[in-house]
Coordinates of C-alpha atoms and ligand atoms in Angstrom, one line a residue:
M13 CA 95.4 77.1 127.0
T14 CA 93.9 79.9 129.0
D15 CA 92.7 78.8 132.4
P16 CA 88.9 79.2 132.6
A17 CA 89.1 79.2 136.4
E18 CA 91.0 82.5 136.4
P19 CA 88.8 85.1 134.7
A20 CA 90.6 88.1 136.3
S21 CA 93.8 87.2 134.5
R22 CA 92.0 87.3 131.1
I23 CA 91.6 91.1 131.3
V24 CA 94.7 93.0 130.1
P25 CA 94.7 96.8 130.6
V26 CA 96.4 97.6 127.3
E27 CA 95.9 101.4 127.6
R28 CA 97.5 101.3 131.0
L29 CA 100.4 99.4 129.7
L30 CA 100.9 101.9 127.0
K31 CA 100.9 104.8 129.5
A32 CA 103.5 103.0 131.6
G33 CA 105.7 103.3 128.6
A34 CA 109.1 101.6 128.3
D35 CA 109.1 100.6 131.9
A36 CA 106.5 98.0 131.1
F37 CA 108.7 96.5 128.4
P38 CA 112.0 95.4 129.8
G39 CA 114.7 94.1 127.6
A40 CA 115.9 94.7 124.1
L41 CA 112.9 93.2 122.4
A42 CA 110.6 95.8 123.7
A43 CA 107.8 93.3 123.6
K44 CA 105.5 91.8 126.1
S45 CA 103.5 88.6 125.8
L46 CA 100.0 89.2 127.2
Y47 CA 98.6 85.7 127.3
P48 CA 101.5 83.3 127.8
D49 CA 99.1 80.4 128.3
S50 CA 96.7 81.0 125.5
Q51 CA 96.5 79.3 122.1
F52 CA 97.0 82.9 120.7
E53 CA 100.3 84.5 121.1
V54 CA 99.4 88.2 121.7
I55 CA 102.4 90.6 121.9
L56 CA 102.4 94.3 122.7
V57 CA 105.3 95.8 120.9
R58 CA 106.8 99.3 121.0
G59 CA 109.1 101.0 118.6
P60 CA 111.8 101.7 117.7
N61 CA 113.2 98.5 116.5
Q62 CA 116.2 98.1 114.3
R63 CA 116.3 95.2 111.9
N64 CA 116.7 94.2 108.3
D65 CA 115.8 90.5 108.6
F66 CA 112.7 88.9 107.2
H67 CA 110.8 86.3 109.1
V68 CA 108.8 83.4 107.6
D69 CA 106.5 81.5 109.8
P70 CA 103.9 78.8 109.2
Y71 CA 100.8 80.8 110.3
D72 CA 99.0 84.0 109.5
E73 CA 100.2 86.9 111.6
L74 CA 97.9 89.8 112.5
F75 CA 99.0 93.4 113.2
L76 CA 96.8 95.8 115.1
Q77 CA 98.5 99.2 115.2
M78 CA 97.5 101.3 118.2
E79 CA 99.8 104.4 118.2
G80 CA 102.0 105.8 115.4
T81 CA 102.5 104.4 112.0
I82 CA 104.7 101.4 111.2
R83 CA 105.9 99.9 107.9
V84 CA 105.7 96.2 107.2
D85 CA 108.0 95.1 104.3
T86 CA 107.1 91.8 102.6
R87 CA 108.5 89.8 99.8
E88 CA 105.7 88.6 97.6
E89 CA 105.2 87.0 94.2
G90 CA 105.0 90.4 92.5
G91 CA 108.2 91.6 94.3
P92 CA 109.0 93.6 97.4
R93 CA 106.1 95.4 99.0
R94 CA 106.1 98.2 101.6
Q95 CA 102.8 98.5 103.6
L96 CA 102.2 101.4 106.0
V97 CA 100.0 100.4 108.9
R98 CA 98.4 103.4 110.6
P99 CA 96.9 103.7 114.1
G100 CA 93.6 101.9 114.3
E101 CA 94.4 99.7 111.3
L102 CA 94.6 95.9 111.1
Y103 CA 97.0 94.2 108.7
V104 CA 97.5 90.5 108.2
V105 CA 100.6 88.8 106.8
P106 CA 99.6 85.4 105.3
A107 CA 101.5 82.3 106.4
G108 CA 104.7 81.8 104.5
V109 CA 105.2 85.4 103.4
P110 CA 108.5 86.8 104.4
H111 CA 107.9 90.0 106.4
S112 CA 109.9 92.6 108.3
P113 CA 108.0 94.9 110.6
L114 CA 109.7 98.3 111.0
R115 CA 108.7 100.3 114.0
P116 CA 109.6 104.0 114.6
A117 CA 110.2 105.3 118.1
G118 CA 107.0 106.0 120.1
T119 CA 104.8 103.5 118.2
W120 CA 102.8 100.8 119.9
G121 CA 100.9 97.9 118.4
L122 CA 99.7 94.4 119.0
V123 CA 100.8 91.3 117.1
V124 CA 98.6 88.2 117.2
E125 CA 100.1 84.9 116.2
I126 CA 99.1 81.3 116.4
R127 CA 101.1 79.7 119.1
R128 CA 103.7 77.4 117.5
R129 CA 103.3 73.6 117.8
P130 CA 106.0 71.0 118.3
G131 CA 107.7 70.3 114.9
D132 CA 107.0 73.8 113.4
V133 CA 109.9 75.3 111.5
E134 CA 110.5 79.0 110.6
L135 CA 112.9 80.9 108.5
V136 CA 115.0 84.1 109.0
E137 CA 116.1 85.7 105.7
W138 CA 118.0 88.7 104.5
Y139 CA 117.6 90.3 101.1
C140 CA 119.9 92.6 99.2
D141 CA 118.6 96.2 99.2
A142 CA 120.4 96.9 95.9
C143 CA 119.4 94.0 93.7
G144 CA 116.8 92.2 95.8
G145 CA 118.6 88.8 95.8
L146 CA 118.5 86.5 98.8
I147 CA 121.7 87.0 100.9
E148 CA 121.1 84.4 103.6
R149 CA 118.3 82.0 104.7
V150 CA 118.4 80.2 108.1
S151 CA 115.9 77.6 109.0
M152 CA 115.2 76.7 112.6
A153 CA 112.7 74.8 114.8
S154 CA 110.2 77.3 116.2
S155 CA 111.0 75.9 119.7
E156 CA 114.6 77.3 119.2
M157 CA 113.6 80.8 118.1
I158 CA 113.5 82.5 121.4
E159 CA 117.0 81.4 122.4
S160 CA 118.6 81.4 118.9
L161 CA 117.2 84.5 117.2
G162 CA 119.2 87.1 119.2
P163 CA 122.6 85.5 118.6
L164 CA 121.7 84.8 114.9
L165 CA 120.9 88.5 114.3
E166 CA 123.9 89.7 116.1
G167 CA 126.2 87.2 114.3
F168 CA 124.9 88.3 110.9
Q169 CA 125.2 92.0 111.6
A170 CA 128.7 91.6 113.0
D171 CA 130.0 89.8 109.9
E172 CA 130.4 92.0 106.8
R173 CA 131.1 88.9 104.6
R174 CA 127.7 87.4 105.5
R175 CA 126.0 90.8 104.7
T176 CA 127.6 90.8 101.3
C177 CA 125.3 90.0 98.4
G178 CA 126.5 87.0 96.4
D179 CA 124.8 88.3 93.3
C180 CA 125.9 91.9 93.1
G181 CA 128.5 92.4 95.8
H182 CA 126.5 95.1 97.7
V183 CA 127.0 95.0 101.5
L184 CA 123.7 95.2 103.3
P185 CA 124.1 98.0 105.9
R186 CA 123.7 97.3 109.6
P187 CA 120.3 98.6 110.6
G188 CA 119.9 101.6 112.9
P189 CA 116.7 102.6 114.8
F190 CA 114.0 102.8 112.2
T191 CA 112.6 106.1 111.2
L192 CA 109.6 106.3 108.8
D193 CA 109.7 108.3 105.6
E194 CA 106.0 108.1 104.5
G195 CA 107.0 109.1 101.0
A196 CA 109.4 106.1 100.6
Ligands
FE2_215 FE1 122.5 92.3 95.5

């Protein structure tokens, strides 16, 4: 919980962090948690990212895009969906909807999540980009995510057999840095 005795620490100079650029975001994740003690998990994220996994978590997830346009892919009842989120726009992914945020270089945005509780479980999934079938689904305790996610993603990308669709035999390519084709 945010400490009410420390009001100064409750102000975050987001614009200044953006201007500081990549230096303010050490590490491969390019993400910074702004309120580590709050009930909200607020993360400032820069692009590019490179991923083809989908994430399923037990709470709604809010995207506020600040600079540049990102694409958030989701798997919904009606099928796959690609949503562009432009600067100044909010977008919410409902709890339980598989989502994959794709961020081009130079983009900046905030992600607001509900902080996980003990016992929460989340999923990481990969879908075939040829037939849409599920290739792999991994379930893990939310408390393990920070430590386990990196090795899980690396292990999947390194293993062509795991990236091969059991339905159609297509091999899901390893992801490169995301670039946005707004016509796609
Ligand atoms: Fe497939």
